[in-house]
PDB file of C-alpha atoms in Angstrom:
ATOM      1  CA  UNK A  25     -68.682 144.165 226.054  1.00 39.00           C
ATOM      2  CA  UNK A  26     -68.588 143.168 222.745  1.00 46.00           C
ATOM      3  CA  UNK A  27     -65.913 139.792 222.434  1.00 53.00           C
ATOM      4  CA  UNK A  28     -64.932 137.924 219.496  1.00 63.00           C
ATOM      5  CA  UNK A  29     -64.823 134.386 219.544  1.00 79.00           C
ATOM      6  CA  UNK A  30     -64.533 131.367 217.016  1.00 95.00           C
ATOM      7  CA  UNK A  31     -67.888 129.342 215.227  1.00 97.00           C
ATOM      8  CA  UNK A  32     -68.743 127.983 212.581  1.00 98.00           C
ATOM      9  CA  UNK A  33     -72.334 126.155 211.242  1.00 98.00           C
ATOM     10  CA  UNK A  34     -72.593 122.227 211.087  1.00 98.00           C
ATOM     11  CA  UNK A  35     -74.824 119.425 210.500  1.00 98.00           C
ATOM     12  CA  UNK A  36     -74.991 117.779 214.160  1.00 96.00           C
ATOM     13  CA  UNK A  37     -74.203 114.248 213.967  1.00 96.00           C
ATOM     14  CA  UNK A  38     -76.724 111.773 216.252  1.00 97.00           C
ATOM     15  CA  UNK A  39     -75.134 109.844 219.249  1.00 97.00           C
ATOM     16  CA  UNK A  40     -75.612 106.464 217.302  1.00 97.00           C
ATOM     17  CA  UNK A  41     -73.744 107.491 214.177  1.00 98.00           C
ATOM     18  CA  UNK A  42     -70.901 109.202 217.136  1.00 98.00           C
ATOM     19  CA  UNK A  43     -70.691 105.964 218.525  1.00 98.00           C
ATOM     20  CA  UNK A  44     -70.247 104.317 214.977  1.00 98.00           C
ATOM     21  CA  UNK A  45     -67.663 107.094 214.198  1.00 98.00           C
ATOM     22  CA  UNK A  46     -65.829 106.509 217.218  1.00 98.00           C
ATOM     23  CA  UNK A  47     -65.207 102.492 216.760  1.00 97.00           C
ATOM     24  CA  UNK A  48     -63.519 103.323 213.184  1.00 97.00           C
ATOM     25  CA  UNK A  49     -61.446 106.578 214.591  1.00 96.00           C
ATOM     26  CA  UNK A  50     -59.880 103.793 217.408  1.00 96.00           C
ATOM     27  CA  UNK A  51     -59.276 101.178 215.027  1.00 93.00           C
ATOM     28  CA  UNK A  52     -57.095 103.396 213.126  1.00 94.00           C
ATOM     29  CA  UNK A  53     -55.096 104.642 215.803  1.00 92.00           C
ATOM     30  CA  UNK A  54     -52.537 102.309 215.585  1.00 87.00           C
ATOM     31  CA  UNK A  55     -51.690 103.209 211.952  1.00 87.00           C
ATOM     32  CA  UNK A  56     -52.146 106.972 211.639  1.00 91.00           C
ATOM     33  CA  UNK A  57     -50.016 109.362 213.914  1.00 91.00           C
ATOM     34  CA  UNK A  58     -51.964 112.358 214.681  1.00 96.00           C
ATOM     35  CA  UNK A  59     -51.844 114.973 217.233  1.00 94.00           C
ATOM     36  CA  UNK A  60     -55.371 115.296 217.706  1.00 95.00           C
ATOM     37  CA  UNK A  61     -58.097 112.759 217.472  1.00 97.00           C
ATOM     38  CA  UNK A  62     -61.475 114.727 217.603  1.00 97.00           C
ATOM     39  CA  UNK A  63     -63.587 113.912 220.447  1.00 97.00           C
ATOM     40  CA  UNK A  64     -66.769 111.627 220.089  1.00 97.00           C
ATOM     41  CA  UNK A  65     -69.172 114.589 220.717  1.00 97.00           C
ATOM     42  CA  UNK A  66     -67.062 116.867 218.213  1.00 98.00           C
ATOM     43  CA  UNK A  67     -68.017 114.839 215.167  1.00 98.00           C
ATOM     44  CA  UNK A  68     -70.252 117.024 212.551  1.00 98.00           C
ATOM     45  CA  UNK A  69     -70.423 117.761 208.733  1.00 98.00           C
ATOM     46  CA  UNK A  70     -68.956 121.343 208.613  1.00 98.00           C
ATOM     47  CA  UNK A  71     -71.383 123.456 206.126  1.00 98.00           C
ATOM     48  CA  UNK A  72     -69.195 126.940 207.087  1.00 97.00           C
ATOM     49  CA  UNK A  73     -66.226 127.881 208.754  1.00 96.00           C
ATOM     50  CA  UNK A  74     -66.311 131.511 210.205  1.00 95.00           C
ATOM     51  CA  UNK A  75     -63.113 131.833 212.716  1.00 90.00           C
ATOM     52  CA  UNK A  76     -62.985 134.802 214.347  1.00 92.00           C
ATOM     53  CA  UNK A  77     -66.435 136.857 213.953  1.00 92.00           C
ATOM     54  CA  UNK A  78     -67.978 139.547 216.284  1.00 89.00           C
ATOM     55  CA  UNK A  79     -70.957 138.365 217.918  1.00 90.00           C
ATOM     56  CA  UNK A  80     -73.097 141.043 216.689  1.00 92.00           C
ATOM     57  CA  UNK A  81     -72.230 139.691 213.042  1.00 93.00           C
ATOM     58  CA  UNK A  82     -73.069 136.566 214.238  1.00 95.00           C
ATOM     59  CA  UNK A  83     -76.497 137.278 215.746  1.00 96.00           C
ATOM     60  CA  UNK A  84     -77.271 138.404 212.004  1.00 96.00           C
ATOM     61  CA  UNK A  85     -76.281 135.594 211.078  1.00 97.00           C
ATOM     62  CA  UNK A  86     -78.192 133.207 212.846  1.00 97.00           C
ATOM     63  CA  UNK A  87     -81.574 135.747 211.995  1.00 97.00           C
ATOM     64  CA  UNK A  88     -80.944 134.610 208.613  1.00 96.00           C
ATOM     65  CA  UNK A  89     -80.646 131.198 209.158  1.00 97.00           C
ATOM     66  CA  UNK A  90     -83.683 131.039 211.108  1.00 96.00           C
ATOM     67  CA  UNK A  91     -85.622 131.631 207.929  1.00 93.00           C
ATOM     68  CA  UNK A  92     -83.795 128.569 206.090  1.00 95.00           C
ATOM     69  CA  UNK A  93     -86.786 126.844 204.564  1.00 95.00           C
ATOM     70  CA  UNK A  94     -84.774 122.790 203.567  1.00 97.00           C
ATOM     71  CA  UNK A  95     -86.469 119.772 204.942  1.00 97.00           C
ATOM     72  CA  UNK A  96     -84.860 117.120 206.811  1.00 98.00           C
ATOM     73  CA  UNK A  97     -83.009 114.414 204.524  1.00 98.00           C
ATOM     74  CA  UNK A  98     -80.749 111.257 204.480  1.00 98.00           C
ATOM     75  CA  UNK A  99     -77.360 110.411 203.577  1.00 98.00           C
ATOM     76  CA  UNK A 100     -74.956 107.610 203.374  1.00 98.00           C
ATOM     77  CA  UNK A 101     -71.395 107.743 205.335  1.00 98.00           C
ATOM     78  CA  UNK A 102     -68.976 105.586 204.465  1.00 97.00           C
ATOM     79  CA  UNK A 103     -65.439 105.252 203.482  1.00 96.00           C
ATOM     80  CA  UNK A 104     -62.051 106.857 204.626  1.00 96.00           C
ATOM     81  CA  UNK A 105     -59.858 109.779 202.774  1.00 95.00           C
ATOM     82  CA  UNK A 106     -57.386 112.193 203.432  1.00 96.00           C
ATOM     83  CA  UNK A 107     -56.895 115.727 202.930  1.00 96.00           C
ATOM     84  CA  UNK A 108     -53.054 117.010 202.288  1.00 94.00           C
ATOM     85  CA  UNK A 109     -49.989 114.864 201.429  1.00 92.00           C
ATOM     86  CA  UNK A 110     -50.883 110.939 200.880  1.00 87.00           C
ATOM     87  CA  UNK A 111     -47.175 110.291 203.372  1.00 91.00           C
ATOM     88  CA  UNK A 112     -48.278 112.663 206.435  1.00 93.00           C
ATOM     89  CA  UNK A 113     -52.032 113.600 205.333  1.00 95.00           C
ATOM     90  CA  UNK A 114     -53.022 116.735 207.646  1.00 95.00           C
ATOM     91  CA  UNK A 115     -56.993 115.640 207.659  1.00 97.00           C
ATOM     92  CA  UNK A 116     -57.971 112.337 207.978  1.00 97.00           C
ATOM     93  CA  UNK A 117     -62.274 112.267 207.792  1.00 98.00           C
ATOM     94  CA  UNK A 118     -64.823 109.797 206.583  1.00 98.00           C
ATOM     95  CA  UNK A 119     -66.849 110.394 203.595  1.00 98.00           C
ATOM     96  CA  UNK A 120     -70.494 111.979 203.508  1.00 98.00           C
ATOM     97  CA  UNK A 121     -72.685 111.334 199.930  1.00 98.00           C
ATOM     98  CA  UNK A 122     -72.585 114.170 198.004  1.00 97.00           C
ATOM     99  CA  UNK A 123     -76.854 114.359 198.215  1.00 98.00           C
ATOM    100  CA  UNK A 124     -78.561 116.712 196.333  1.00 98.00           C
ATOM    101  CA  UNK A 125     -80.403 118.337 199.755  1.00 98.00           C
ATOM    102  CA  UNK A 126     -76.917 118.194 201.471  1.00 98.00           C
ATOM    103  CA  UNK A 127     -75.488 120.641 198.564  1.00 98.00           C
ATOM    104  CA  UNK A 128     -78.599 122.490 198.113  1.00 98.00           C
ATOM    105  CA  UNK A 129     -78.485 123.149 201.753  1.00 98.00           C
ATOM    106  CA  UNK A 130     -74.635 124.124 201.757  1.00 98.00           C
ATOM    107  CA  UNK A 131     -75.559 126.602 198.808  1.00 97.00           C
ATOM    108  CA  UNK A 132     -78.234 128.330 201.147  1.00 98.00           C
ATOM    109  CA  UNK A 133     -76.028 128.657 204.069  1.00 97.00           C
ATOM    110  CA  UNK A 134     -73.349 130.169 201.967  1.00 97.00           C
ATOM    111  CA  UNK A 135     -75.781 132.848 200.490  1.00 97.00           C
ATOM    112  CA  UNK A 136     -76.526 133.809 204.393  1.00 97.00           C
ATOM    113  CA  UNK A 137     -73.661 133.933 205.459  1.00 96.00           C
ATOM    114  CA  UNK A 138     -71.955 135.485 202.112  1.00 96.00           C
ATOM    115  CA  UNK A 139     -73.904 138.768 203.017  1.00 94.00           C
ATOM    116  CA  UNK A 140     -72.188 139.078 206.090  1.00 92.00           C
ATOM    117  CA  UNK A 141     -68.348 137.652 205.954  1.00 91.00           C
ATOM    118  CA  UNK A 142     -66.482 136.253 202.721  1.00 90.00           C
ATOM    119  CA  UNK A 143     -66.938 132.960 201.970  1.00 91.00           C
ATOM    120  CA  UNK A 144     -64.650 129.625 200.982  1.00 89.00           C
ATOM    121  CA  UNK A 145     -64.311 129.409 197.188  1.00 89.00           C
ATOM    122  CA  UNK A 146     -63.338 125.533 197.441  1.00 91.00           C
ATOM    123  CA  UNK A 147     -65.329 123.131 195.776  1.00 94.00           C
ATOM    124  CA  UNK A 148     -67.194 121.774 198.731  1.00 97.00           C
ATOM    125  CA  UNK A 149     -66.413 118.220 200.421  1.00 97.00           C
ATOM    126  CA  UNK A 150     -69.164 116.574 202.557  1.00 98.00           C
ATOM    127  CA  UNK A 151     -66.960 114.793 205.446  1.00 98.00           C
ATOM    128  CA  UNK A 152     -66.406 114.103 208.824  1.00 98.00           C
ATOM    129  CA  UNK A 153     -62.982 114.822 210.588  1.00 98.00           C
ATOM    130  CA  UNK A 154     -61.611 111.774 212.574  1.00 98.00           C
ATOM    131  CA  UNK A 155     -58.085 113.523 213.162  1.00 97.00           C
ATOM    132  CA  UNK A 156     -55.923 116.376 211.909  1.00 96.00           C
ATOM    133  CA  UNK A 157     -52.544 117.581 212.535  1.00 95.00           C
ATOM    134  CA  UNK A 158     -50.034 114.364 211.318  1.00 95.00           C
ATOM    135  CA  UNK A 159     -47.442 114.348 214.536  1.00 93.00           C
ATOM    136  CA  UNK A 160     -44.531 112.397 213.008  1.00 88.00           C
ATOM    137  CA  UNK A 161     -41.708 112.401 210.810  1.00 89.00           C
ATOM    138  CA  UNK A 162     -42.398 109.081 209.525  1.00 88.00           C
ATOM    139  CA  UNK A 163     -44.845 108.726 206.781  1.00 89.00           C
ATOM    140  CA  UNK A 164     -47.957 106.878 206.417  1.00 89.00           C
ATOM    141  CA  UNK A 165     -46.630 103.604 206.218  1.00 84.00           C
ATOM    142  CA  UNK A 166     -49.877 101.673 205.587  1.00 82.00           C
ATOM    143  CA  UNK A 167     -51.541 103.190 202.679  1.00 85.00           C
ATOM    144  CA  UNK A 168     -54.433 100.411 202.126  1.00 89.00           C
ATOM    145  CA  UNK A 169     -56.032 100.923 205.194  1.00 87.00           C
ATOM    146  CA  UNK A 170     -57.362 103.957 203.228  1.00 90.00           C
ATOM    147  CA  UNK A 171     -59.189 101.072 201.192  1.00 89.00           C
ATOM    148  CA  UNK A 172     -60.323  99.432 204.351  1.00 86.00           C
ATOM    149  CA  UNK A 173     -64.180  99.090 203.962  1.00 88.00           C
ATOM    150  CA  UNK A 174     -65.726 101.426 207.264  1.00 93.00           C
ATOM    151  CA  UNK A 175     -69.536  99.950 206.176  1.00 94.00           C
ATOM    152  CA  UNK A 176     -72.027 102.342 205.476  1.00 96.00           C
ATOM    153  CA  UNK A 177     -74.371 104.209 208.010  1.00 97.00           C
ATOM    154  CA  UNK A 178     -77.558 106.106 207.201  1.00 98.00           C
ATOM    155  CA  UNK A 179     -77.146 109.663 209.103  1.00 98.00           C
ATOM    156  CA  UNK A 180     -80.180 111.473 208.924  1.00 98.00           C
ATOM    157  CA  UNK A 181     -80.391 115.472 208.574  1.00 98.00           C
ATOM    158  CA  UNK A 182     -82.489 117.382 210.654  1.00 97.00           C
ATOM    159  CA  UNK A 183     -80.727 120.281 212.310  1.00 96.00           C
ATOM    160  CA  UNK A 184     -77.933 122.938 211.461  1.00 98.00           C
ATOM    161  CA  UNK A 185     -76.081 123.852 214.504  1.00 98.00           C
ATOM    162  CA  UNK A 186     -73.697 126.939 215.180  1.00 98.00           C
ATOM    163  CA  UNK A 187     -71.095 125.152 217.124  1.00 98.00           C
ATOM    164  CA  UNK A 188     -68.229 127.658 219.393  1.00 96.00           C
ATOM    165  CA  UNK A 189     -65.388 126.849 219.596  1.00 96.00           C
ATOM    166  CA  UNK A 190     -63.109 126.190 223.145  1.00 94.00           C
ATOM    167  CA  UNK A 191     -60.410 124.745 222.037  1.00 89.00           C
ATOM    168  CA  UNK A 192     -58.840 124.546 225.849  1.00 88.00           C
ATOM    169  CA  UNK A 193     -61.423 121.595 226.274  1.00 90.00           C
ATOM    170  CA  UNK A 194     -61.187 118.249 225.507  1.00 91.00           C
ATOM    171  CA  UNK A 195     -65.144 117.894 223.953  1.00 94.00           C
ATOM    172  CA  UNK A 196     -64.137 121.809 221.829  1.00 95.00           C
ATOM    173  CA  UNK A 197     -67.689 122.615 220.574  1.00 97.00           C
ATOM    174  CA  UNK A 198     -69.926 123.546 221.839  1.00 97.00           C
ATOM    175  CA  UNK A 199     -73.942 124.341 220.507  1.00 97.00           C
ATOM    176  CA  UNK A 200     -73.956 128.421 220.585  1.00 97.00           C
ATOM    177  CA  UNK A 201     -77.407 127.910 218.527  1.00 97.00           C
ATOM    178  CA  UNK A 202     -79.591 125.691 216.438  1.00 97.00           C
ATOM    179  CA  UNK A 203     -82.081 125.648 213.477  1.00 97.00           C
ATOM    180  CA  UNK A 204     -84.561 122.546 212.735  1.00 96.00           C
ATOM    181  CA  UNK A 205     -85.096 121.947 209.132  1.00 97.00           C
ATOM    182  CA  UNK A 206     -88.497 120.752 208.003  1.00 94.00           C
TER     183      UNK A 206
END
């Protein structure tokens, strides 16, 4: 039987730079009203999002991207933004660089997978969700925490991961399968 489930492809974040994540996503917790704080070991760069896609699309998929020929790279995180209204922003992430391998390999991925399924037409964002889902009726009432320096970590690029999605479980991804770059 054939099911169709929910994935997308990710950078996989290391358990150092989780940790790091994690310390900024409780500091803010006091100040941003969300519904859902993403779990430690949910934290990634997303390259695509798929949604729903049949499994035997997905194994095609995942041929392709076994051929994806990037080498590993570095970037800096740092800094917080928001995606939707400034009062009750929907997204709340930290920032990725913008590097010239990151883009390079989001262009690759989107020529794979652009074969198979249509593909997101926005301008692409390197980030990292903390939260998502604003769960009040009051607005943001502290703006300049935006502003508030995170510091900078080093996160170094080494594997693309197709993450599934469970979203009945507290950690909701989970590694379907995963590609080394160089």
């Amino acid at each position: 039987m054939n099911t169709t489930r929910h994935y997308f492809i990710a950078v996989e974040i290391d358990y150092e730079t989780k940790k790091w994540l994690y310390q900024i996503q409780q500091r803010l917790k006091t100040d941003f009203h969300y519904k859902s704080w993403v779990d430690q070991n949910d934290f990634h760069i997303t390259l695509h999002f798929f949604g729903a896609i049949d499994r035997t699309m997905l194994n095609r998929v995942a041929d392709q991207l076994q051929q994806l020929d990037n080498r590993a790279f570095t970037v800096k995180i740092a800094g917080l933004s928001t995606f939707g209204s400034v009062n009750k922003p929907r997204v709340l992430w930290v920032g990725v660089e913008k590097h010239p391998s990151l883009v390079q390999l989001h262009q690759d991925i989107k020529q794979i997978v652009g074969k198979y399924v249509q593909i997101d037409k926005r301008p692409f964002t390197p980030h990292i969700t903390l939260a998502k889902k604003w769960a009040s009726e009051q607005q943001l009432q502290n703006k300049a925490i935006l502003n508030q320096p995170t510091g900078e970590k080093q996160l170094h690029i080494n594997k693309v991961v197709i993450y599934e999605i469970h979203s009945e479980k507290k950690q909701k991804y989970q590694i379907w399968q995963q590609f080394e770059l160089k």
